[in-house]
PDB file of C-alpha atoms in Angstrom:
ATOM      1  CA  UNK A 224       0.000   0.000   0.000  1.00 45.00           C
ATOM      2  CA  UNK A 225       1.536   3.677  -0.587  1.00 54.00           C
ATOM      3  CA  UNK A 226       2.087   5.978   1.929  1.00 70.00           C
ATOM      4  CA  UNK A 227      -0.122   5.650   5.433  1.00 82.00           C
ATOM      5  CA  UNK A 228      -4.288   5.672   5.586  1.00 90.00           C
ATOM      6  CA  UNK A 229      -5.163   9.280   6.809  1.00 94.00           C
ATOM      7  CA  UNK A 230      -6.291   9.821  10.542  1.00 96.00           C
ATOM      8  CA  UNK A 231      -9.046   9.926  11.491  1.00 96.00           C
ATOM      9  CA  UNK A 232     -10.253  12.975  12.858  1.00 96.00           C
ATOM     10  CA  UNK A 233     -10.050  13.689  16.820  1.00 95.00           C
ATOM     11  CA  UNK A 234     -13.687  14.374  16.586  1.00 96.00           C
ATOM     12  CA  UNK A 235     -15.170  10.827  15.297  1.00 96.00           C
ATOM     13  CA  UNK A 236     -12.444   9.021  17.934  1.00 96.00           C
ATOM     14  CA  UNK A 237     -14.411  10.922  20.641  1.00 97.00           C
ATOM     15  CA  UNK A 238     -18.050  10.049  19.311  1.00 97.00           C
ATOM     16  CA  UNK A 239     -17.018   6.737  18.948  1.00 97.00           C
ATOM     17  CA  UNK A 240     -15.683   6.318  22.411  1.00 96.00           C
ATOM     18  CA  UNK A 241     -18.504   7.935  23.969  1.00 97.00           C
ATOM     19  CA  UNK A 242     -21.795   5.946  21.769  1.00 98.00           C
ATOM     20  CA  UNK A 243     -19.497   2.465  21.782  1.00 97.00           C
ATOM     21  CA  UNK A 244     -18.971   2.207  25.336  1.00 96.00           C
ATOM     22  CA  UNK A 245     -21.428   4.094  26.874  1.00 97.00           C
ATOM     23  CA  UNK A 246     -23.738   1.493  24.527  1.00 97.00           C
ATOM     24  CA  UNK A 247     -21.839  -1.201  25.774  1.00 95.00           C
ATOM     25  CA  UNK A 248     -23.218  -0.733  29.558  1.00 93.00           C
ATOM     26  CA  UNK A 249     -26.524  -1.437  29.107  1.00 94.00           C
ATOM     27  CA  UNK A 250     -26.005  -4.541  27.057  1.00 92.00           C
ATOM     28  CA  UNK A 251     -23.276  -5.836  29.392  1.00 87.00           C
ATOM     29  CA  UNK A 252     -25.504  -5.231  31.863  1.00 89.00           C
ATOM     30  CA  UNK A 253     -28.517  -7.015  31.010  1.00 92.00           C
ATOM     31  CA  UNK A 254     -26.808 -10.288  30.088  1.00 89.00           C
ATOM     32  CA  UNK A 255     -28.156 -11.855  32.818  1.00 86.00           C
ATOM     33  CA  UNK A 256     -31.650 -11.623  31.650  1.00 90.00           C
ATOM     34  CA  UNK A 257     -30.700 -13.210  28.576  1.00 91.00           C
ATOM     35  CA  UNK A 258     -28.763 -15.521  30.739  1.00 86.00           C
ATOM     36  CA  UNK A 259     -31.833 -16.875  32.311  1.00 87.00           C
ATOM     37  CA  UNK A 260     -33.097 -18.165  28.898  1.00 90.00           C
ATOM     38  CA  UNK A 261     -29.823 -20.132  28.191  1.00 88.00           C
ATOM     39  CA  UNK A 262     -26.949 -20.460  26.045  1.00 91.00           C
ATOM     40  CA  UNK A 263     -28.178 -19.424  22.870  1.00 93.00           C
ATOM     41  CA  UNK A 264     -29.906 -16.536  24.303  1.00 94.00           C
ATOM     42  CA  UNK A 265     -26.516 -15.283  25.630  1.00 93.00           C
ATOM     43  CA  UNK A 266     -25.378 -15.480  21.963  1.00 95.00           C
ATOM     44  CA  UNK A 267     -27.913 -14.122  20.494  1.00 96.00           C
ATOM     45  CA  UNK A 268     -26.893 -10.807  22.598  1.00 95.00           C
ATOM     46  CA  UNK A 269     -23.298 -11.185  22.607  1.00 94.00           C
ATOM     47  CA  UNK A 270     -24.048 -10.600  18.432  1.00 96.00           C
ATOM     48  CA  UNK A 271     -26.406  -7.638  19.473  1.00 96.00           C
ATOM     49  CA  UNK A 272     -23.067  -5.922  21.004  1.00 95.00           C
ATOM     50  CA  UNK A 273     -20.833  -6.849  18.019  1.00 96.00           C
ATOM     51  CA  UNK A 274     -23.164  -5.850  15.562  1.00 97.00           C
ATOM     52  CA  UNK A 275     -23.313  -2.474  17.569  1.00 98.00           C
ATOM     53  CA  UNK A 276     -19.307  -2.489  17.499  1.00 98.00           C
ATOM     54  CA  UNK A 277     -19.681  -3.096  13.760  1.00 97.00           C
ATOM     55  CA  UNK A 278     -22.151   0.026  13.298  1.00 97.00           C
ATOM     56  CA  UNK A 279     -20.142   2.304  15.136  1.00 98.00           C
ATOM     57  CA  UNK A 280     -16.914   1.342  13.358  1.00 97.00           C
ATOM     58  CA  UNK A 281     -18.514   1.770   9.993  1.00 96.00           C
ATOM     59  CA  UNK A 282     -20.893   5.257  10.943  1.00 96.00           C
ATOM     60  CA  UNK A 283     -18.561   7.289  13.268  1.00 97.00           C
ATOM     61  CA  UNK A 284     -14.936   5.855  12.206  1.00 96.00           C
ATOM     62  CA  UNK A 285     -15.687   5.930   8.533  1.00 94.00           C
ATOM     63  CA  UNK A 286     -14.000   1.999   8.534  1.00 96.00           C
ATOM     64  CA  UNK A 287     -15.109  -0.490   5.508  1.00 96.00           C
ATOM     65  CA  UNK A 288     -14.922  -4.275   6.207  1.00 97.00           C
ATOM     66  CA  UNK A 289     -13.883  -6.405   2.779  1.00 97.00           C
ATOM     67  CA  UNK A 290     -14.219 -10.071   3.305  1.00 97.00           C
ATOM     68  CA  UNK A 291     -12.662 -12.698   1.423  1.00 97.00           C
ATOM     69  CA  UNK A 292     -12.562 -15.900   0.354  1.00 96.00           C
ATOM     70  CA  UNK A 293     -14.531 -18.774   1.445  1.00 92.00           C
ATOM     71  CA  UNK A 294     -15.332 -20.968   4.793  1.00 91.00           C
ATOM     72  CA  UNK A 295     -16.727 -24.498   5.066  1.00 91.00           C
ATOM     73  CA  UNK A 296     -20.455 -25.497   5.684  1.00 91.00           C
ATOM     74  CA  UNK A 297     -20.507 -26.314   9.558  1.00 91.00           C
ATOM     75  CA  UNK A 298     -18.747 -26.118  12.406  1.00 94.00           C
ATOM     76  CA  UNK A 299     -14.804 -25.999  11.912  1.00 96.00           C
ATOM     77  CA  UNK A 300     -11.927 -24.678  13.722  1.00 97.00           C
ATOM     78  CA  UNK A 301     -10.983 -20.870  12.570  1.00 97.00           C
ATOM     79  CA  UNK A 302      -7.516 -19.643  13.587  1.00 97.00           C
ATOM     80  CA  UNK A 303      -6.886 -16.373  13.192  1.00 98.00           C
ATOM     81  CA  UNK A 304      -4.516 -13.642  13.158  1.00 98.00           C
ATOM     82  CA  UNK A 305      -5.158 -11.160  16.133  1.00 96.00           C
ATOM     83  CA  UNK A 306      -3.605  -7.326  15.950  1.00 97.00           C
ATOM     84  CA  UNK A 307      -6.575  -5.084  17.775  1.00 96.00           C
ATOM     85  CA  UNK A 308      -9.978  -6.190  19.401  1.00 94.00           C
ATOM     86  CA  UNK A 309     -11.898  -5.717  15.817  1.00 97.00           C
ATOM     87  CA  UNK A 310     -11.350  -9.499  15.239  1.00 97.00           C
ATOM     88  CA  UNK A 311     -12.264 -10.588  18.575  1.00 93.00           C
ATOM     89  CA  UNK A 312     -16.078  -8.848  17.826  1.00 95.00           C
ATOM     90  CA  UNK A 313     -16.154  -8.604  14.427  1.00 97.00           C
ATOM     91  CA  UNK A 314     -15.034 -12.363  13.541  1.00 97.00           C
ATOM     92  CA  UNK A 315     -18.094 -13.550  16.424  1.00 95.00           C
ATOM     93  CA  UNK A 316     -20.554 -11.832  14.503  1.00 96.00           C
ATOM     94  CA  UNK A 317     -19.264 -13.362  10.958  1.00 96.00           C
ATOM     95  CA  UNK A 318     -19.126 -16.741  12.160  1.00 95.00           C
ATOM     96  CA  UNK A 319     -22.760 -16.808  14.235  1.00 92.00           C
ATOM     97  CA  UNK A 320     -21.505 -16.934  17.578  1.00 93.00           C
ATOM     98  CA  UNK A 321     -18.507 -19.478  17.869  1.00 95.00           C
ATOM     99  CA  UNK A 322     -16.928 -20.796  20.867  1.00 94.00           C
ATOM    100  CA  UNK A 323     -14.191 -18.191  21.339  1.00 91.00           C
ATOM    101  CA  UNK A 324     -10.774 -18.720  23.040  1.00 85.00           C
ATOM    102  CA  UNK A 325     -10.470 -15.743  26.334  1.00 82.00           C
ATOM    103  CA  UNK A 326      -7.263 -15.143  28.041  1.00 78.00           C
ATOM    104  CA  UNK A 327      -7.939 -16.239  31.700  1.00 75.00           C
ATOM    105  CA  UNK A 328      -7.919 -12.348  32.973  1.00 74.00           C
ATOM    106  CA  UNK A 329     -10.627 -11.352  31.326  1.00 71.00           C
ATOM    107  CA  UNK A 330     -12.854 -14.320  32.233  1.00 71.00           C
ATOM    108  CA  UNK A 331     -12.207 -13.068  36.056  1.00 74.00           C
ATOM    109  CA  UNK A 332     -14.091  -9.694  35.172  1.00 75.00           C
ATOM    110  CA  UNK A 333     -17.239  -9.169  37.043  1.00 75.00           C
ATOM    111  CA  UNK A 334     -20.396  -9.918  34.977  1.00 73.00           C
ATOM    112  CA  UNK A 335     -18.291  -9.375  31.976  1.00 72.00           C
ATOM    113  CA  UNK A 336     -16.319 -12.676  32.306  1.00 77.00           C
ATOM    114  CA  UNK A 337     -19.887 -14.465  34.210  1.00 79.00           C
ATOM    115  CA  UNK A 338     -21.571 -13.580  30.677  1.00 79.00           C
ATOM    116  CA  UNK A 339     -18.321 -14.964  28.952  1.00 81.00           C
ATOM    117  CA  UNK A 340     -18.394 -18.702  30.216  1.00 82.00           C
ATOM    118  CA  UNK A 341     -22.236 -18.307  29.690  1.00 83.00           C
ATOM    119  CA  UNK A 342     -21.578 -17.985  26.138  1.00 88.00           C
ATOM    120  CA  UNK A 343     -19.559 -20.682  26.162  1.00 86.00           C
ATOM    121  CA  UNK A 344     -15.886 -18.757  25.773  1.00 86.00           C
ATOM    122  CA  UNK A 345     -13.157 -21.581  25.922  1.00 85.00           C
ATOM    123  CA  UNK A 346     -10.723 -19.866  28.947  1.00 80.00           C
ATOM    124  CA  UNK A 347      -6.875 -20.098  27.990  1.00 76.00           C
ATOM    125  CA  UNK A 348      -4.305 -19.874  30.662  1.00 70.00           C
ATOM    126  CA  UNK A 349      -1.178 -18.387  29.498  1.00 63.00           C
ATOM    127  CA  UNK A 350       0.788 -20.079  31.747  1.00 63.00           C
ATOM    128  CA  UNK A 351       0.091 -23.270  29.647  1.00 60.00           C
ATOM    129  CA  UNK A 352      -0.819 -25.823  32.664  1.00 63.00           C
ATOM    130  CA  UNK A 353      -1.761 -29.535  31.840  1.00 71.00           C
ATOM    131  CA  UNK A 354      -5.162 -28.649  33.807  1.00 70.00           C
ATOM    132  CA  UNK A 355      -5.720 -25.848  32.494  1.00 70.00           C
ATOM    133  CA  UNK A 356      -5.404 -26.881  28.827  1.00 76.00           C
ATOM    134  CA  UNK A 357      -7.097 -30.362  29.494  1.00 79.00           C
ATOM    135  CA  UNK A 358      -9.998 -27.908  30.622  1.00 79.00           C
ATOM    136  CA  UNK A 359      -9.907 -25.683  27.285  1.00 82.00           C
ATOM    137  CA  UNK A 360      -9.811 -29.099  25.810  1.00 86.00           C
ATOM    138  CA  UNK A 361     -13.245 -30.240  26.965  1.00 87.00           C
ATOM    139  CA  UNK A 362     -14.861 -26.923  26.366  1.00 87.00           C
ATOM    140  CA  UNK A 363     -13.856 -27.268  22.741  1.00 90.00           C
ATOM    141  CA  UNK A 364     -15.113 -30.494  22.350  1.00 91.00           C
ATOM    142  CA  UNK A 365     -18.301 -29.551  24.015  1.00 90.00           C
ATOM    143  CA  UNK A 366     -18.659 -26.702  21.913  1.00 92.00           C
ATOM    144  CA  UNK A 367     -18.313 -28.931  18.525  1.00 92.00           C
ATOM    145  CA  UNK A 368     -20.940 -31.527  20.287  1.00 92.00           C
ATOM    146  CA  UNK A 369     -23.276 -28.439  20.176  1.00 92.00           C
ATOM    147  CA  UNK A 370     -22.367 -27.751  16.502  1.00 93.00           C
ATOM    148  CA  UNK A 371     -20.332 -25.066  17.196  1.00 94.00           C
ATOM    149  CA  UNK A 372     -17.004 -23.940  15.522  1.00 96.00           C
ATOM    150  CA  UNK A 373     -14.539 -22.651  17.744  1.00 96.00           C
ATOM    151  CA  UNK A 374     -12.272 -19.336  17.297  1.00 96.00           C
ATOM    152  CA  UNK A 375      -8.594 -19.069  18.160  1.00 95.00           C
ATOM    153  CA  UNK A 376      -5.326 -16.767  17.744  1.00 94.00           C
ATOM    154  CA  UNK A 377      -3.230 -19.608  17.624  1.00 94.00           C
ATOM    155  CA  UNK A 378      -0.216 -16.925  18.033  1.00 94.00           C
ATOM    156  CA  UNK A 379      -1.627 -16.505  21.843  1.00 86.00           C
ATOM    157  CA  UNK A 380      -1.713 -12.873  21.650  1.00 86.00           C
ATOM    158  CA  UNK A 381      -2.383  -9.416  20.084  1.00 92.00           C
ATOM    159  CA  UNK A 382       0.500  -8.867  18.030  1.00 94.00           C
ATOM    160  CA  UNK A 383       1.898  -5.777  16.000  1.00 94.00           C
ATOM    161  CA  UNK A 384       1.589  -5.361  12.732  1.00 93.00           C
ATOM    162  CA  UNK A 385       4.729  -7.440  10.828  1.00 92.00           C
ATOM    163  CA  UNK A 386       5.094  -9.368  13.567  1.00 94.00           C
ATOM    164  CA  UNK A 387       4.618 -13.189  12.809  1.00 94.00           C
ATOM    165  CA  UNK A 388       5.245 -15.294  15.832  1.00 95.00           C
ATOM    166  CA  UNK A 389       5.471 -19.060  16.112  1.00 95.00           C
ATOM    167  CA  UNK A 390       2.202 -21.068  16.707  1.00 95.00           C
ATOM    168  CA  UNK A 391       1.299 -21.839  20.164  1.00 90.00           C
ATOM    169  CA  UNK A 392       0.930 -25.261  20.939  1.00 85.00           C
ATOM    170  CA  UNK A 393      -2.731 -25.359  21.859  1.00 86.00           C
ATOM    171  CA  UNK A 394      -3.255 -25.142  18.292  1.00 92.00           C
ATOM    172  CA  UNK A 395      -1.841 -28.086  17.485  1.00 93.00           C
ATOM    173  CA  UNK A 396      -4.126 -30.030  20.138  1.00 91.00           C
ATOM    174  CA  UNK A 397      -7.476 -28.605  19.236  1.00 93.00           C
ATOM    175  CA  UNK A 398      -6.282 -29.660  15.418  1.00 96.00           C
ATOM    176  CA  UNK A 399      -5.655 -33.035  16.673  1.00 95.00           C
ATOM    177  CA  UNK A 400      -8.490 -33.577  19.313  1.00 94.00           C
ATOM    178  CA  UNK A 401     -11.369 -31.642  17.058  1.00 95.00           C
ATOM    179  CA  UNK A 402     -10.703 -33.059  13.645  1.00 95.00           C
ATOM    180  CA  UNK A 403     -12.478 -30.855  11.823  1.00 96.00           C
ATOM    181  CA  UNK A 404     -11.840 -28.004   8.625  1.00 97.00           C
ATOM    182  CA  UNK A 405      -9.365 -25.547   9.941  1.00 98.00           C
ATOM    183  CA  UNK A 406      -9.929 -22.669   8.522  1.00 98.00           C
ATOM    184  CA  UNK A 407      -6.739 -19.834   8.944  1.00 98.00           C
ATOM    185  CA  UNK A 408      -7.908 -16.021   9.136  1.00 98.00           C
ATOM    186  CA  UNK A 409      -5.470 -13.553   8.093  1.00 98.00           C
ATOM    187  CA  UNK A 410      -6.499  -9.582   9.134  1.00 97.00           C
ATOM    188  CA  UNK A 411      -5.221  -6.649   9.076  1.00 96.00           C
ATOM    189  CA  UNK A 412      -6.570  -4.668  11.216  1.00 97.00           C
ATOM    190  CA  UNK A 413      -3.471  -3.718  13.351  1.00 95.00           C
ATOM    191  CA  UNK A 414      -2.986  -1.212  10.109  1.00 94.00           C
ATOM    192  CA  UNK A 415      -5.884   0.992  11.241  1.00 96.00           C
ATOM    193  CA  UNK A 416      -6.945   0.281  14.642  1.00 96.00           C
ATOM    194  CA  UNK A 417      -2.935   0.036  16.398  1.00 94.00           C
ATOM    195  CA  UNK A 418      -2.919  -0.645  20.427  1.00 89.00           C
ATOM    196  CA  UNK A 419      -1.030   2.419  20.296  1.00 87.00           C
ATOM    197  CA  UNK A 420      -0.870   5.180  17.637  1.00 89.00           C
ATOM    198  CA  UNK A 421      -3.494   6.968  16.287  1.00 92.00           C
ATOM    199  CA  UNK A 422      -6.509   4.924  14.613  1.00 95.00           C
ATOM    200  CA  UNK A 423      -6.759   5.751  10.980  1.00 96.00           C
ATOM    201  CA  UNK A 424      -9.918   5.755   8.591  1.00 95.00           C
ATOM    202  CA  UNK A 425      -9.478   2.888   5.423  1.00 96.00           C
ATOM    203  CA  UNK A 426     -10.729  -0.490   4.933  1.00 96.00           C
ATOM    204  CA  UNK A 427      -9.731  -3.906   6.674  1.00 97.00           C
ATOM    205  CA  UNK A 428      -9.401  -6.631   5.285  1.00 97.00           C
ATOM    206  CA  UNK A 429     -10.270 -10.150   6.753  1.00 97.00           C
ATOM    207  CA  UNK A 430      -9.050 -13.133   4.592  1.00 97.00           C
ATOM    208  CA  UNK A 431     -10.482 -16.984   5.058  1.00 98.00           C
ATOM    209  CA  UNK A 432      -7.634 -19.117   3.922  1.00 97.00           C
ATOM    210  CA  UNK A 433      -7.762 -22.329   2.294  1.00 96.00           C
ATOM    211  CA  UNK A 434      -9.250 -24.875   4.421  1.00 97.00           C
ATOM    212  CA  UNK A 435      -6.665 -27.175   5.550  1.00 97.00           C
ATOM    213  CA  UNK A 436      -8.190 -30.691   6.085  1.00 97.00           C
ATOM    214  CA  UNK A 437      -8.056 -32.805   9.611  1.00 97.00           C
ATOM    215  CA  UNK A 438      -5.375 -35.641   9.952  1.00 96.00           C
ATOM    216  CA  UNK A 439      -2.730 -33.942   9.174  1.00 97.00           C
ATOM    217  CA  UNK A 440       1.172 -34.015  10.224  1.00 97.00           C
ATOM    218  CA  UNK A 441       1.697 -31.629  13.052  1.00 96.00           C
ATOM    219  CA  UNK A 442       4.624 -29.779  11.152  1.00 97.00           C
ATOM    220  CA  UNK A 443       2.235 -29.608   7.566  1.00 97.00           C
ATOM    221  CA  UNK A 444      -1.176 -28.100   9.590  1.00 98.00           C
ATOM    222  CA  UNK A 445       1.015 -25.459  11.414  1.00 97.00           C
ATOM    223  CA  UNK A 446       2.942 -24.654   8.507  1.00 97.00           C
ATOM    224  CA  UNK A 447      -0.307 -24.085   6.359  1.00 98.00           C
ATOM    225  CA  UNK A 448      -2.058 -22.251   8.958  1.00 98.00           C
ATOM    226  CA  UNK A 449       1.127 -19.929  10.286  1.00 97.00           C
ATOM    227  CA  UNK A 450       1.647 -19.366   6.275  1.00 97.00           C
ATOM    228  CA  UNK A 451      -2.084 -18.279   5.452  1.00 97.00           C
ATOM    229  CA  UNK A 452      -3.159 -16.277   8.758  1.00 98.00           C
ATOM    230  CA  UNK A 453       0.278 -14.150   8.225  1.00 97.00           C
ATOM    231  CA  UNK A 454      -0.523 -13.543   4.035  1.00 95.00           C
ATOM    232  CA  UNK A 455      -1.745  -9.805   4.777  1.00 94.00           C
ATOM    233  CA  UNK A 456       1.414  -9.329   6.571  1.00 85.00           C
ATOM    234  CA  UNK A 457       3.563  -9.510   3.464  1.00 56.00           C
ATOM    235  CA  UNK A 458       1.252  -8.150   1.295  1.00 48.00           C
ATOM    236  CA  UNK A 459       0.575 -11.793  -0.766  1.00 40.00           C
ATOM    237  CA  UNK A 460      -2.124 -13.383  -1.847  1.00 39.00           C
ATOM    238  CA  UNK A 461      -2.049 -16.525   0.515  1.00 36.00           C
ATOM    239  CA  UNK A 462      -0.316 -19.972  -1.059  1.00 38.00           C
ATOM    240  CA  UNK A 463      -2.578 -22.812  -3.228  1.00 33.00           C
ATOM    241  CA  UNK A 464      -3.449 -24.744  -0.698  1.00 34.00           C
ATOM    242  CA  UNK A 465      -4.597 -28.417  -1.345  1.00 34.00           C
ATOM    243  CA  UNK A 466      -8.393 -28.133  -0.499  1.00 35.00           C
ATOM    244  CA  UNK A 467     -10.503 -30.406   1.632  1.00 35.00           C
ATOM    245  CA  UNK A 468     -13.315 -32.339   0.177  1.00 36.00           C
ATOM    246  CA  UNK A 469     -15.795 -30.229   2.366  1.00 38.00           C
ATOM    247  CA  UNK A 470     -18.747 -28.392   0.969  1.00 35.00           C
ATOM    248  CA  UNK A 471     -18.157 -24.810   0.625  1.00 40.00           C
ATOM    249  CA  UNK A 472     -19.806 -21.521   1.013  1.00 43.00           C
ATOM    250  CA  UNK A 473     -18.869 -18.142   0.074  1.00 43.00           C
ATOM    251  CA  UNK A 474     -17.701 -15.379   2.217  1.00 45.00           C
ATOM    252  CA  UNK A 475     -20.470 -13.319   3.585  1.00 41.00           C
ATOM    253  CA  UNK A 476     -19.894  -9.636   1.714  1.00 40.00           C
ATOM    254  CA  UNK A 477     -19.739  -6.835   3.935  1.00 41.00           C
TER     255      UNK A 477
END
C-alpha cells in the first residue's frame, strides 16, 4: 500500500468512544436476563453488542470491512490472526456466535467474564498448565458436540503489525483432538486500529484461507495455517493450498 491511511479525525475518535462504550453498559448489563433463557440466548446478545461495534466502526470511524474468500459449511476450527480487538467482535458476529478462546484475565471480570463462560468462551491460561489446557480441551469439544465452531489466535496474543510469531501449541491439540476443517484467518486490522498510535480511517481486510483438512502431520497443519493467517502481513495473496473435500460456502460480503 503507498504511503499511510489518513487519521481519522479527533472528533469521530471521541463520538465513537462515547456511543461504543457508553452502549456497551446497558447490554453488558442485562446479560443476565438473557442468561436466564440459556446459552443461545446469551449469543444471540453477545451478536447484538458486536453488531453495535460493527455500526459504530462503519458510521462514526468511517472503517469499511472487505471479506474474502470462502469458509466451510458447519462447524470448523478458525484460527486467526489477532492485531486489535476488531477481530475478537467482528469475527463472532461473521461466524454466528462461535466458541471463542479468552485469556484467563478477562474471564475473572465481574459480569463481563460471568456472561463470557455463559456464552460458552473456551478460557486459555497463558501459563500453559496440563489442567488448564485439558480444561480448554473439553470446552472445545463440548462446543463442537453443540455444533459449534470454535475461534482461536493460535499466536496466543495481540500482536503488531509485521510481527509473525510461532504457533502456540494449543493449536496443534485442538487440530488433533477436534478433527475438523481448519480454517486460517489472516487480518489486518493492526494497520488501522494500532494498540497504540493513532486509529486511521481505510478499509480492513479479513481473509479466510484455504481450508486445511483434519489428519494432518503436526509440522504440515502449522505450517499451512502460520503461512495463510500471516498472508496480509507480506502483502501476498495466501499460497494454493490443497483443499478439503468439504462443501463450501462463500464469504459473507460486507
Amino acid at each position: 500500500m503507498d504511503g499511510e491511511p489518513p487519521v481519522i479525525p479527533r472528533w469521530r475518535r471521541w463520538a465513537f468512544d462515547l456511543v461504543f462504550y457508553a452502549g456497551s453498559v446497558p447490554i453488558m448489563m442485562t446479560v443476565p436476563v438473557s442468561a436466564l433463557f440459556g446459552q443461545k440466548a446469551v449469543i444471540a446478545h453477545a451478536t447484538v453488542w458486536t453488531s453495535f461495534y460493527h455500526w459504530t466502526l462503519r458510521r462514526l470511524l468511517g472503517l469499511t470491512v472487505v471479506v474474502e474468500g470462502d469458509r466451510p459449511i458447519g462447524p470448523a476450527l478458525y484460527a486467526a490472526k489477532h492485531q486489535a480487538m476488531f477481530e475478537t467482535l467482528e469475527l463472532q458476529r461473521l461466524l454466528d456466535g462461535p466458541a471463542m478462546a479468552l485469556k484467563q484475565e478477562l474471564a475473572t471480570i465481574p459480569v463481563w467474564g460471568w456472561a463470557a463462560r455463559r456464552y460458552g468462551a473456551l478460557v486459555v491460561d497463558r501459563d500453559g498448565s496440563a489442567t488448564a489446557l485439558r480444561t480448554m480441551m473439553r470446552e472445545a469439544r463440548a462446543a463442537k458436540a453443540d455444533g459449534r465452531s470454535i475461534l482461536i489466535f493460535p499466536e496466543g496474543t495481540r500482536v503488531a503489525p509485521g510481527e509473525t510469531p510461532p504457533l502456540k501449541s494449543g493449536f496443534a491439540g485442538l487440530y488433533r483432538m477436534l478433527a475438523i476443517p481448519t480454517v486460517p484467518v489472516a487480518v489486518d486490522s493492526g494497520r488501522l486500529l494500532p494498540r497504540q498510535g493513532p486509529r486511521r480511517r481505510g478499509t480492513v481486510t479479513i481473509r479466510f484461507g484455504e481450508v486445511v483438512p483434519p489428519g494432518l502431520p503436526r509440522h504440515e497443519a502449522e505450517a499451512r495455517v502460520h503461512a495463510a493467517i500471516n498472508a496480509l502481513e507480506r502483502g501476498q495473496a495466501i499460497r494454493a493450498f490443497a483443499r478439503s473435500p468439504v462443501s463450501r460456502r462463500p464469504g459473507p460480503a460486507r
